[in-house]
Tab-separated table of C-alpha atoms and ligand atoms in Angstrom:
chain	number	residue	atom	x	y	z
A	1	MET	CA	2.187	23.501	14.730
A	2	THR	CA	-0.796	24.298	16.950
A	3	GLU	CA	0.132	25.409	20.488
A	4	PRO	CA	0.134	22.409	22.894
A	5	SER	CA	-3.190	22.121	24.703
A	6	LYS	CA	-1.755	20.497	27.847
A	7	THR	CA	1.361	18.726	29.129
A	8	ALA	CA	2.331	15.297	30.460
A	9	THR	CA	4.877	15.120	33.279
A	10	LEU	CA	7.413	12.312	33.292
A	11	THR	CA	9.138	11.725	36.607
A	12	LEU	CA	12.416	9.800	36.488
A	13	ASP	CA	14.933	9.353	39.345
A	14	GLY	CA	13.331	12.227	41.183
A	15	GLN	CA	13.564	14.497	38.135
A	16	SER	CA	10.414	15.657	36.303
A	17	ILE	CA	10.112	16.742	32.713
A	18	ASP	CA	6.995	18.317	31.182
A	19	LEU	CA	6.179	17.038	27.721
A	20	PRO	CA	3.739	19.036	25.570
A	21	ILE	CA	0.578	17.250	24.412
A	22	HIS	CA	-0.861	18.138	20.999
A	23	SER	CA	-4.540	17.600	20.248
A	24	PRO	CA	-5.465	16.373	16.729
A	25	SER	CA	-8.567	17.199	14.688
A	26	ALA	CA	-9.450	13.502	15.095
A	27	GLY	CA	-7.871	10.550	16.917
A	28	PRO	CA	-5.785	10.331	20.097
A	29	ASP	CA	-3.695	13.148	21.601
A	30	VAL	CA	0.050	12.869	21.054
A	31	VAL	CA	2.800	13.384	23.619
A	32	ASP	CA	5.614	15.410	22.048
A	33	ILE	CA	8.826	13.653	23.171
A	34	ARG	CA	11.284	15.601	21.014
A	35	LYS	CA	12.919	17.157	24.096
A	36	LEU	CA	12.925	13.907	26.110
A	37	TYR	CA	16.489	12.750	25.379
A	38	GLY	CA	17.949	16.241	25.801
A	39	GLY	CA	15.907	16.871	28.940
A	40	ALA	CA	15.983	13.494	30.693
A	41	GLY	CA	18.713	11.507	28.904
A	42	VAL	CA	16.386	8.640	28.006
A	43	PHE	CA	14.911	7.226	24.777
A	44	THR	CA	11.433	5.809	24.291
A	45	TYR	CA	11.211	2.179	23.125
A	46	ASP	CA	8.552	1.171	20.596
A	47	PRO	CA	9.557	-1.614	18.157
A	48	GLY	CA	7.085	-1.671	15.251
A	49	PHE	CA	5.908	1.805	16.270
A	50	THR	CA	2.704	0.506	17.859
A	51	SER	CA	2.297	3.713	19.913
A	52	THR	CA	4.294	6.213	17.873
A	53	ALA	CA	3.096	9.042	15.627
A	54	SER	CA	5.866	9.616	13.080
A	55	CYS	CA	4.525	12.796	11.507
A	56	ARG	CA	1.639	15.199	11.245
A	57	SER	CA	-0.665	14.628	8.292
A	58	THR	CA	-3.895	15.911	6.773
A	59	ILE	CA	-4.365	13.188	4.150
A	60	THR	CA	-5.925	10.034	5.650
A	61	PHE	CA	-7.535	9.304	8.994
A	62	ILE	CA	-8.255	5.805	10.336
A	63	ASP	CA	-10.346	5.006	13.401
A	64	GLY	CA	-9.413	1.362	14.008
A	65	ASP	CA	-12.065	0.810	16.663
A	66	LYS	CA	-14.903	2.155	14.533
A	67	GLY	CA	-13.531	0.698	11.300
A	68	GLU	CA	-13.525	4.153	9.726
A	69	LEU	CA	-11.265	5.315	6.865
A	70	LEU	CA	-11.383	8.939	5.648
A	71	HIS	CA	-9.455	10.485	2.768
A	72	ARG	CA	-9.311	14.269	3.342
A	73	GLY	CA	-12.427	13.736	5.492
A	74	TYR	CA	-14.449	11.740	2.935
A	75	PRO	CA	-15.378	8.138	3.990
A	76	ILE	CA	-14.000	5.362	1.825
A	77	ASP	CA	-17.394	3.740	1.189
A	78	GLN	CA	-18.739	6.988	-0.315
A	79	LEU	CA	-15.611	7.459	-2.440
A	80	ALA	CA	-15.788	3.821	-3.621
A	81	SER	CA	-19.429	4.156	-4.661
A	82	LYS	CA	-19.647	7.785	-5.837
A	83	SER	CA	-16.151	8.729	-7.032
A	84	HIS	CA	-13.511	7.143	-9.244
A	85	TYR	CA	-9.780	6.553	-8.910
A	86	LEU	CA	-8.373	9.614	-10.703
A	87	GLU	CA	-10.759	11.883	-8.796
A	88	VAL	CA	-9.564	10.247	-5.542
A	89	CYS	CA	-5.976	10.814	-6.744
A	90	TYR	CA	-6.733	14.521	-7.161
A	91	LEU	CA	-8.317	14.606	-3.680
A	92	LEU	CA	-5.311	12.912	-2.054
A	93	LEU	CA	-2.777	15.084	-3.910
A	94	TYR	CA	-4.432	18.503	-3.594
A	95	GLY	CA	-6.749	18.166	-0.576
A	96	GLU	CA	-10.134	18.938	-2.154
A	97	LEU	CA	-12.517	17.267	-4.616
A	98	PRO	CA	-11.883	18.825	-8.051
A	99	THR	CA	-14.285	20.942	-10.057
A	100	ALA	CA	-15.219	19.508	-13.447
A	101	THR	CA	-12.579	21.694	-15.117
A	102	GLN	CA	-9.875	20.748	-12.619
A	103	LEU	CA	-10.703	17.054	-13.014
A	104	GLU	CA	-10.628	17.252	-16.802
A	105	ASP	CA	-7.226	18.966	-16.712
A	106	PHE	CA	-5.827	16.457	-14.200
A	107	GLU	CA	-7.081	13.442	-16.161
A	108	SER	CA	-5.605	14.915	-19.342
A	109	ARG	CA	-2.182	15.388	-17.691
A	110	VAL	CA	-2.180	11.800	-16.408
A	111	THR	CA	-3.441	10.360	-19.705
A	112	ASN	CA	-0.730	12.138	-21.670
A	113	HIS	CA	2.106	10.756	-19.548
A	114	THR	CA	1.247	7.028	-19.643
A	115	MET	CA	3.932	6.087	-22.182
A	116	LEU	CA	7.412	4.997	-21.070
A	117	HIS	CA	10.689	6.148	-22.637
A	118	GLU	CA	11.181	3.549	-25.405
A	119	GLN	CA	14.642	2.626	-24.078
A	120	MET	CA	13.081	1.425	-20.810
A	121	GLN	CA	11.878	-1.701	-22.595
A	122	TYR	CA	15.414	-3.048	-22.298
A	123	PHE	CA	15.154	-3.126	-18.509
A	124	PHE	CA	12.299	-5.609	-18.793
A	125	ARG	CA	14.255	-7.766	-21.232
A	126	GLY	CA	17.076	-8.099	-18.721
A	127	PHE	CA	14.866	-10.126	-16.356
A	128	ARG	CA	14.154	-13.856	-16.571
A	129	ARG	CA	10.652	-14.495	-17.912
A	130	ASP	CA	9.694	-16.056	-14.589
A	131	ALA	CA	10.806	-13.017	-12.556
A	132	HIS	CA	8.169	-11.952	-10.023
A	133	PRO	CA	6.546	-8.764	-11.388
A	134	MET	CA	7.240	-7.009	-8.084
A	135	ALA	CA	10.980	-7.524	-8.719
A	136	ILE	CA	10.515	-5.872	-12.111
A	137	LEU	CA	8.504	-2.993	-10.602
A	138	VAL	CA	11.197	-2.272	-8.007
A	139	GLY	CA	13.879	-2.287	-10.707
A	140	VAL	CA	12.093	-0.326	-13.408
A	141	VAL	CA	10.646	2.341	-11.078
A	142	GLY	CA	14.044	2.867	-9.481
A	143	ALA	CA	15.542	3.138	-12.976
A	144	MET	CA	13.081	5.925	-13.878
A	145	SER	CA	15.477	8.302	-12.089
A	146	ALA	CA	17.957	7.479	-14.881
A	147	PHE	CA	15.485	8.619	-17.536
A	148	TYR	CA	13.545	11.458	-16.002
A	149	HIS	CA	16.341	13.616	-14.588
A	150	ASP	CA	14.248	16.750	-15.218
A	151	SER	CA	11.878	15.723	-12.384
A	152	THR	CA	14.291	14.593	-9.669
A	153	ASP	CA	15.039	17.907	-7.927
A	154	ILE	CA	12.849	17.598	-4.818
A	155	ASN	CA	13.386	21.294	-3.974
A	156	ASP	CA	11.664	22.415	-7.177
A	157	PRO	CA	7.854	22.372	-6.728
A	158	TRP	CA	7.352	22.076	-10.491
A	159	GLN	CA	9.651	19.044	-10.706
A	160	ARG	CA	7.836	17.469	-7.746
A	161	GLU	CA	4.545	17.930	-9.618
A	162	VAL	CA	5.959	16.463	-12.852
A	163	ALA	CA	7.411	13.446	-11.005
A	164	SER	CA	4.037	12.901	-9.278
A	165	ILE	CA	2.113	12.864	-12.549
A	166	ARG	CA	4.714	10.681	-14.281
A	167	LEU	CA	4.603	8.044	-11.520
A	168	ILE	CA	0.792	7.916	-11.320
A	169	ALA	CA	0.540	7.818	-15.119
A	170	LYS	CA	3.282	5.301	-15.857
A	171	MET	CA	2.797	2.736	-13.077
A	172	PRO	CA	-0.054	0.933	-14.922
A	173	THR	CA	2.126	0.691	-18.038
A	174	ILE	CA	5.058	-0.699	-16.037
A	175	ALA	CA	2.849	-3.220	-14.191
A	176	ALA	CA	1.101	-4.318	-17.393
A	177	TRP	CA	4.410	-4.681	-19.262
A	178	ALA	CA	5.822	-6.774	-16.390
A	179	TYR	CA	2.846	-9.085	-16.878
A	180	LYS	CA	3.190	-9.197	-20.674
A	181	TYR	CA	6.911	-9.903	-20.375
A	182	HIS	CA	6.140	-12.816	-18.036
A	183	LEU	CA	3.656	-14.208	-20.587
A	184	GLY	CA	6.050	-13.800	-23.504
A	185	GLN	CA	3.497	-11.579	-25.219
A	186	PRO	CA	4.294	-8.219	-26.898
A	187	PHE	CA	3.959	-5.029	-24.863
A	188	VAL	CA	0.665	-3.216	-25.457
A	189	TYR	CA	0.945	0.568	-25.571
A	190	PRO	CA	-1.442	2.785	-23.591
A	191	ARG	CA	-4.307	4.473	-25.433
A	192	ASN	CA	-5.431	8.051	-24.735
A	193	ASP	CA	-9.053	7.348	-25.577
A	194	LEU	CA	-9.446	4.961	-22.612
A	195	ASP	CA	-9.966	5.762	-18.939
A	196	TYR	CA	-7.267	4.796	-16.433
A	197	ALA	CA	-8.657	1.394	-15.417
A	198	SER	CA	-9.696	0.411	-18.969
A	199	ASN	CA	-6.249	1.365	-20.246
A	200	PHE	CA	-4.622	-0.906	-17.662
A	201	LEU	CA	-6.911	-3.843	-18.461
A	202	ARG	CA	-6.262	-3.452	-22.184
A	203	MET	CA	-2.476	-3.265	-21.682
A	204	CYS	CA	-2.710	-6.488	-19.640
A	205	PHE	CA	-5.120	-8.538	-21.732
A	206	ALA	CA	-5.050	-7.250	-25.337
A	207	VAL	CA	-3.044	-9.129	-27.984
A	208	PRO	CA	-2.173	-7.833	-31.474
A	209	ALA	CA	-4.033	-10.708	-33.089
A	210	GLU	CA	-7.468	-9.372	-32.241
A	211	GLU	CA	-9.419	-6.348	-31.058
A	212	TYR	CA	-9.764	-6.088	-27.267
A	213	VAL	CA	-13.033	-4.617	-26.047
A	214	VAL	CA	-12.959	-3.469	-22.420
A	215	ASP	CA	-15.779	-4.941	-20.337
A	216	PRO	CA	-17.317	-1.999	-18.405
A	217	ILE	CA	-18.044	-4.321	-15.485
A	218	LEU	CA	-14.381	-5.227	-15.205
A	219	SER	CA	-13.131	-1.658	-15.623
A	220	ARG	CA	-15.543	-0.427	-12.923
A	221	ALA	CA	-14.396	-3.224	-10.584
A	222	MET	CA	-10.743	-2.483	-11.416
A	223	ASP	CA	-11.221	1.231	-10.751
A	224	ARG	CA	-12.868	0.445	-7.407
A	225	ILE	CA	-9.951	-1.796	-6.399
A	226	PHE	CA	-7.540	1.041	-7.256
A	227	THR	CA	-9.595	3.429	-5.078
A	228	LEU	CA	-9.759	1.031	-2.117
A	229	HIS	CA	-5.947	0.709	-2.046
A	230	ALA	CA	-5.039	4.363	-2.730
A	231	ASP	CA	-3.750	5.444	0.685
A	232	HIS	CA	-3.740	4.256	4.259
A	233	GLU	CA	-2.037	6.645	6.701
A	234	GLN	CA	1.470	5.699	7.915
A	235	ASN	CA	1.555	1.984	6.967
A	236	ALA	CA	4.890	0.211	6.512
A	237	SER	CA	5.441	1.077	2.833
A	238	THR	CA	4.331	4.692	3.244
A	239	SER	CA	6.648	5.044	6.237
A	240	THR	CA	9.408	3.576	4.054
A	241	VAL	CA	8.763	6.199	1.382
A	242	ARG	CA	8.819	8.956	4.007
A	243	LEU	CA	12.049	7.661	5.553
A	244	ALA	CA	13.739	7.334	2.138
A	245	SER	CA	12.578	10.841	1.220
A	246	SER	CA	13.910	12.281	4.490
A	247	SER	CA	17.476	11.809	3.198
A	248	GLY	CA	16.643	13.858	0.087
A	249	ALA	CA	16.456	10.834	-2.241
A	250	ASN	CA	14.748	11.406	-5.582
A	251	PRO	CA	11.036	10.525	-5.922
A	252	PHE	CA	11.601	7.474	-8.122
A	253	ALA	CA	14.048	5.971	-5.602
A	254	CYS	CA	11.588	6.659	-2.764
A	255	ILE	CA	8.673	4.976	-4.559
A	256	ALA	CA	10.891	2.003	-5.478
A	257	ALA	CA	11.658	1.646	-1.755
A	258	GLY	CA	7.926	1.695	-0.993
A	259	ILE	CA	7.288	-1.005	-3.610
A	260	ALA	CA	9.997	-3.187	-2.066
A	261	CYS	CA	8.423	-2.863	1.394
A	262	LEU	CA	4.879	-3.477	0.131
A	263	TRP	CA	6.003	-6.812	-1.379
A	264	GLY	CA	6.208	-8.514	2.033
A	265	PRO	CA	3.435	-11.054	2.865
A	266	ALA	CA	2.675	-9.239	6.135
A	267	HIS	CA	1.803	-6.140	4.074
A	268	GLY	CA	0.828	-5.828	0.418
A	269	GLY	CA	1.986	-9.354	-0.399
A	270	ALA	CA	-0.900	-10.653	1.728
A	271	ASN	CA	-3.363	-10.541	-1.185
A	272	GLN	CA	-1.280	-13.083	-3.103
A	273	ALA	CA	-0.634	-15.133	0.067
A	274	CYS	CA	-4.341	-15.053	0.970
A	275	LEU	CA	-5.566	-16.485	-2.324
A	276	GLU	CA	-2.838	-19.137	-2.193
A	277	MET	CA	-3.999	-19.981	1.341
A	278	LEU	CA	-7.670	-20.209	0.248
A	279	LYS	CA	-6.624	-22.536	-2.582
A	280	GLU	CA	-4.578	-24.642	-0.139
A	281	ILE	CA	-7.639	-24.929	2.098
A	282	GLY	CA	-9.578	-25.891	-1.047
A	283	THR	CA	-12.836	-27.027	0.517
A	284	VAL	CA	-14.996	-25.874	3.399
A	285	ASP	CA	-14.396	-29.067	5.387
A	286	LYS	CA	-10.661	-28.245	5.644
A	287	ILE	CA	-11.291	-24.878	7.320
A	288	PRO	CA	-11.188	-26.078	10.970
A	289	GLU	CA	-7.711	-27.550	10.409
A	290	PHE	CA	-6.356	-24.226	9.155
A	291	ILE	CA	-8.046	-22.222	11.899
A	292	ALA	CA	-6.418	-24.550	14.437
A	293	ARG	CA	-3.013	-23.951	12.826
A	294	ALA	CA	-3.539	-20.173	12.887
A	295	LYS	CA	-4.247	-20.389	16.641
A	296	ASP	CA	-1.302	-22.675	17.391
A	297	LYS	CA	1.547	-20.629	18.897
A	298	ASN	CA	4.036	-23.238	17.712
A	299	ASP	CA	2.854	-22.947	14.121
A	300	PRO	CA	4.040	-19.838	12.227
A	301	PHE	CA	0.972	-20.100	9.975
A	302	ARG	CA	-1.353	-17.111	10.107
A	303	LEU	CA	-4.679	-16.544	8.367
A	304	MET	CA	-3.588	-14.297	5.504
A	305	GLY	CA	-5.968	-11.420	4.903
A	306	PHE	CA	-6.879	-11.393	8.601
A	307	GLY	CA	-5.834	-8.967	11.310
A	308	HIS	CA	-4.526	-5.446	11.166
A	309	ARG	CA	-2.289	-3.210	13.239
A	310	VAL	CA	-4.891	-0.456	13.355
A	311	TYR	CA	-8.300	-1.978	12.592
A	312	LYS	CA	-9.745	-3.734	15.637
A	313	ASN	CA	-13.051	-3.870	13.788
A	314	PHE	CA	-13.919	-4.631	10.178
A	315	ASP	CA	-11.555	-3.007	7.659
A	316	PRO	CA	-14.104	-0.833	5.785
A	317	ARG	CA	-12.290	-1.610	2.547
A	318	ALA	CA	-12.888	-5.339	3.092
A	319	THR	CA	-16.603	-4.667	3.488
A	320	VAL	CA	-16.746	-2.842	0.135
A	321	MET	CA	-14.480	-5.468	-1.464
A	322	LYS	CA	-16.758	-8.292	-0.279
A	323	GLN	CA	-19.800	-6.600	-1.872
A	324	SER	CA	-17.790	-6.076	-5.035
A	325	ALA	CA	-16.708	-9.729	-5.085
A	326	ASP	CA	-20.340	-10.846	-5.029
A	327	GLU	CA	-21.292	-8.384	-7.801
A	328	VAL	CA	-18.309	-9.062	-10.071
A	329	LEU	CA	-18.507	-12.845	-9.809
A	330	ASP	CA	-22.257	-12.806	-10.472
A	331	LEU	CA	-21.832	-10.452	-13.438
A	332	LEU	CA	-18.971	-12.578	-14.776
A	333	GLY	CA	-21.154	-15.643	-14.422
A	334	VAL	CA	-18.615	-17.236	-12.056
A	335	GLU	CA	-21.421	-18.831	-10.104
A	336	ASP	CA	-20.670	-20.481	-6.798
A	337	ASN	CA	-16.957	-19.816	-7.011
A	338	PRO	CA	-15.602	-22.491	-4.616
A	339	ILE	CA	-12.834	-20.168	-3.428
A	340	LEU	CA	-15.362	-17.444	-2.596
A	341	GLN	CA	-17.431	-20.014	-0.705
A	342	VAL	CA	-14.337	-21.069	1.259
A	343	ALA	CA	-13.515	-17.401	1.988
A	344	LYS	CA	-17.016	-16.616	3.267
A	345	GLU	CA	-17.148	-19.769	5.425
A	346	LEU	CA	-13.613	-19.144	6.728
A	347	GLU	CA	-14.589	-15.579	7.672
A	348	LYS	CA	-17.735	-16.852	9.411
A	349	GLN	CA	-15.947	-19.586	11.387
A	350	ALA	CA	-12.994	-17.357	12.327
A	351	LEU	CA	-15.224	-14.539	13.563
A	352	GLU	CA	-17.174	-17.045	15.680
A	353	ASP	CA	-13.931	-18.315	17.236
A	354	PRO	CA	-12.962	-16.667	20.569
A	355	TYR	CA	-9.282	-16.534	19.520
A	356	PHE	CA	-10.001	-14.155	16.642
A	357	ALA	CA	-12.805	-12.331	18.435
A	358	ASP	CA	-10.686	-11.729	21.559
A	359	LYS	CA	-7.689	-10.527	19.509
A	360	LYS	CA	-10.022	-8.415	17.334
A	361	LEU	CA	-8.805	-10.083	14.167
A	362	PHE	CA	-11.100	-9.227	11.246
A	363	PRO	CA	-10.732	-9.593	7.477
A	364	ASN	CA	-8.612	-6.811	5.987
A	365	VAL	CA	-8.374	-5.286	2.520
A	366	ASP	CA	-6.423	-8.302	1.232
A	367	PHE	CA	-8.972	-10.950	2.185
A	368	TYR	CA	-11.382	-10.536	-0.744
A	369	SER	CA	-9.351	-8.568	-3.283
A	370	GLY	CA	-7.548	-11.640	-4.621
A	371	ILE	CA	-10.833	-13.408	-5.354
A	372	ILE	CA	-11.953	-10.534	-7.572
A	373	LEU	CA	-8.580	-10.183	-9.267
A	374	GLU	CA	-8.436	-13.885	-10.059
A	375	ALA	CA	-11.992	-13.790	-11.456
A	376	MET	CA	-10.864	-10.876	-13.653
A	377	GLY	CA	-8.128	-13.070	-15.113
A	378	PHE	CA	-5.019	-11.979	-13.190
A	379	PRO	CA	-2.505	-14.531	-11.870
A	380	THR	CA	-1.730	-14.278	-8.123
A	381	SER	CA	1.719	-12.832	-8.945
A	382	MET	CA	-0.010	-9.705	-10.305
A	383	PHE	CA	-2.033	-9.007	-7.136
A	384	THR	CA	0.647	-7.062	-5.283
A	385	PRO	CA	1.755	-5.088	-8.370
A	386	ILE	CA	-1.883	-3.944	-8.657
A	387	PHE	CA	-1.759	-2.926	-4.976
A	388	ALA	CA	1.487	-1.018	-5.673
A	389	LEU	CA	-0.048	0.672	-8.728
A	390	SER	CA	-3.023	1.787	-6.628
A	391	ARG	CA	-0.922	2.938	-3.663
A	392	THR	CA	1.459	5.063	-5.758
A	393	VAL	CA	-0.800	8.107	-5.340
A	394	GLY	CA	-0.833	7.593	-1.554
A	395	TRP	CA	2.947	7.304	-1.404
A	396	ILE	CA	3.318	10.398	-3.599
A	397	SER	CA	0.800	12.439	-1.583
A	398	GLN	CA	2.561	11.572	1.675
A	399	TRP	CA	5.963	12.258	0.051
A	400	LYS	CA	4.821	15.716	-1.086
A	401	GLU	CA	3.298	16.463	2.321
A	402	GLN	CA	6.527	15.562	4.105
A	403	LEU	CA	8.647	17.741	1.803
A	404	SER	CA	6.435	20.747	2.513
A	405	ASP	CA	6.366	20.131	6.287
A	406	PRO	CA	8.654	22.734	7.940
A	407	GLU	CA	9.251	20.290	10.805
A	408	HIS	CA	10.491	17.408	8.683
A	409	LYS	CA	14.106	16.246	9.098
A	410	ILE	CA	16.103	13.136	8.276
A	411	GLY	CA	14.661	10.105	10.043
A	412	ARG	CA	17.253	8.590	12.360
A	413	PRO	CA	15.822	6.483	15.247
A	414	ARG	CA	18.016	5.328	18.163
A	415	GLN	CA	18.069	1.908	19.883
A	416	LEU	CA	18.025	-0.069	23.106
A	417	TYR	CA	21.600	-1.452	22.952
A	418	VAL	CA	21.978	-4.832	24.689
A	419	GLY	CA	25.243	-5.926	23.052
A	420	GLU	CA	28.808	-6.175	24.411
A	421	THR	CA	30.245	-3.149	26.189
A	422	LEU	CA	33.794	-1.852	25.553
A	423	ARG	CA	36.451	-4.601	25.342
A	424	ASP	CA	39.987	-4.904	23.838
A	425	TYR	CA	40.915	-6.773	20.662
A	426	VAL	CA	42.190	-10.342	21.233
A	427	ASP	CA	44.942	-11.655	18.936
A	428	ILE	CA	43.997	-14.844	17.173
A	429	GLU	CA	46.611	-16.948	19.031
A	430	ASN	CA	44.955	-15.956	22.310
A	431	ARG	CA	41.319	-16.784	21.367
B	501	SDX	C1	-1.967	-4.466	4.831
B	501	SDX	O1	-0.794	-0.929	8.019
B	501	SDX	C2	-1.614	-0.859	7.033
B	501	SDX	O2	-2.428	0.020	6.913
B	501	SDX	C3	-1.438	-1.948	5.995
B	501	SDX	C4	-2.517	-2.027	4.930
B	501	SDX	C5	-2.441	-0.846	3.977
B	501	SDX	O3	-3.462	-0.526	3.353
B	501	SDX	O4	-1.338	-0.282	3.807
B	501	SDX	O5	-3.793	-2.058	5.506
B	501	SDX	C6	-2.339	-3.259	4.050
B	501	SDX	O6	-0.804	-4.723	4.990
B	501	SDX	C7	-3.060	-5.283	5.467
B	501	SDX	C8	-2.494	-6.456	6.354
B	501	SDX	C9	-2.159	-7.607	5.404
B	501	SDX	N1	-1.436	-8.683	6.135
B	501	SDX	C10	-2.022	-9.850	6.387
B	501	SDX	O7	-3.196	-10.115	6.133
B	501	SDX	C11	-1.068	-10.887	7.002
B	501	SDX	C12	-1.741	-11.579	8.199
B	501	SDX	N2	-1.907	-10.590	9.291
B	501	SDX	C13	-0.879	-10.487	10.243
B	501	SDX	O8	0.385	-10.927	9.983
B	501	SDX	C14	-1.031	-9.346	11.233
B	501	SDX	O9	-2.343	-9.292	11.602
B	501	SDX	C15	-0.576	-7.965	10.786
B	501	SDX	C16	0.828	-7.987	10.281
B	501	SDX	C17	-1.476	-7.446	9.702
B	501	SDX	C18	-0.668	-7.035	11.995
B	501	SDX	O10	0.262	-7.472	12.912
B	501	SDX	P1	0.461	-6.721	14.331
B	501	SDX	O11	-0.411	-5.533	14.457
B	501	SDX	O12	1.924	-6.544	14.552
B	501	SDX	O13	-0.147	-7.748	15.355
B	501	SDX	P2	0.648	-8.949	15.989
B	501	SDX	O14	1.466	-9.636	14.940
B	501	SDX	O15	1.356	-8.444	17.212
B	501	SDX	O16	-0.562	-9.910	16.399
B	501	SDX	C19	-1.284	-9.701	17.600
B	501	SDX	C20	-1.766	-11.094	18.002
B	501	SDX	C21	-0.627	-12.129	18.046
B	501	SDX	O17	-0.986	-13.108	18.981
B	501	SDX	P3	-0.323	-13.014	20.487
B	501	SDX	O18	1.191	-13.002	20.285
B	501	SDX	O19	-0.843	-11.712	21.075
B	501	SDX	O20	-0.822	-14.248	21.181
B	501	SDX	O21	-2.709	-11.582	17.030
B	501	SDX	C22	-2.186	-12.737	16.388
B	501	SDX	C23	-0.689	-12.772	16.666
B	501	SDX	O22	-0.184	-14.091	16.659
B	501	SDX	N3	-2.460	-12.588	14.966
B	501	SDX	C24	-2.883	-13.576	14.158
B	501	SDX	C25	-3.054	-12.979	12.897
B	501	SDX	N4	-2.735	-11.680	12.960
B	501	SDX	C26	-2.357	-11.441	14.250
B	501	SDX	N5	-3.122	-14.900	14.385
B	501	SDX	C27	-3.558	-15.614	13.302
B	501	SDX	N6	-3.755	-15.095	12.056
B	501	SDX	C28	-3.512	-13.793	11.825
B	501	SDX	N7	-3.710	-13.289	10.587
């Protein structure tokens, strides 16, 4: 760790303690409080970690005020327009953009690991047909540790690499098979002559009864959605993966934990909740009613797809997603999609409303993604599995980074205890 550039002094009950301050390559300084409890006998208190840096990282940087998102220093809008998902995966995993040879080798390794062990089909068949695909993803990914024992030793760099490739390669197959199982249609096997996004679309939409030709417009839009969701600093699901990994859990268990956390409507589940909200609004004239509900402190309703813990400006991914929504819907001939019209008018009215402006609540990555995914033919239940598929590389990159961090240790936060103090047991006849 770089030598502290300066110190902060905390004075408590007449005692002072100097806390080192570390300066980042970008973003705010951090006060190193590791010696606070030992030195001053106090904890810090930060539910939701609004002011807490949990780790050091070199992978993704977010400037919430500027609405900036960098992956290894490269801005997301440039990656979305100039790169493609597997190249972004390489960048996140290894830190640099690949040469042509490196990219070809990486894509070949991923392509040749897209099949699942044939026995894993029986996990899918154990679920009800109406099981939410996220429930299937959590189960099947966790079960991968029962099939791929030769890549569960986290202390073996080679096994970490194999587990990384297997997870990135197999997640589209698992997500597509969860969808097929829900439909009652046969599983479609991956094909090595298709690119990552085309392979996923074919596994979702092909049926044995006819040839499936991948629409290049859809595969480009799909690939861009994967890229826009790839990683996002220490969000809730990534922090879950890091915390699970800190106990030494195997990579498949850690990613299953991340999937479970992502499912929540406050996090990755927001894309499904947002489209359901837009459909509930239905028409532009109903928007004021829903904005009023979102502002009403006594109403738990929130505008899904709006607001963010870090972005206090536009989420740059939402900006790219909005452009993509216009392009994809036009190219698909889904003219004047009423839901897209409601979304654009809702965004306009919300951003003109002092409540949202004052609280710096802007559309986030989930606001427009569902509109594109629905236009592509996916049911809302598949939105979050697609987010999980995309984010697997981010979880894996952060997991690998933590394991190679000499400072990492098991995560074990403390608490502000406000419960009963010591008291004796009372026999039941005396209660
Ligand atoms: C993702 O962290 C990441 O990076 C996540 C993510 C990623 O890529 O990994 O970016 C993906 O999860 C995007 C967020 C998707 N979630 C939603 O769209 C759900 C709706 N949004 C919110 O629930 C909320 O904005 C959060 C959860 C996203 C952020 O919550 P915070 O930072 O804890 O903020 P908060 O709940 O303390 O809200 C601050 C104020 C509150 O009002 P006051 O109590 O101060 O009066 O803003 C209000 C909130 O009531 N508010 C909203 C609102 N979001 C916040 N009011 C109406 N509608 C909303 N959407």
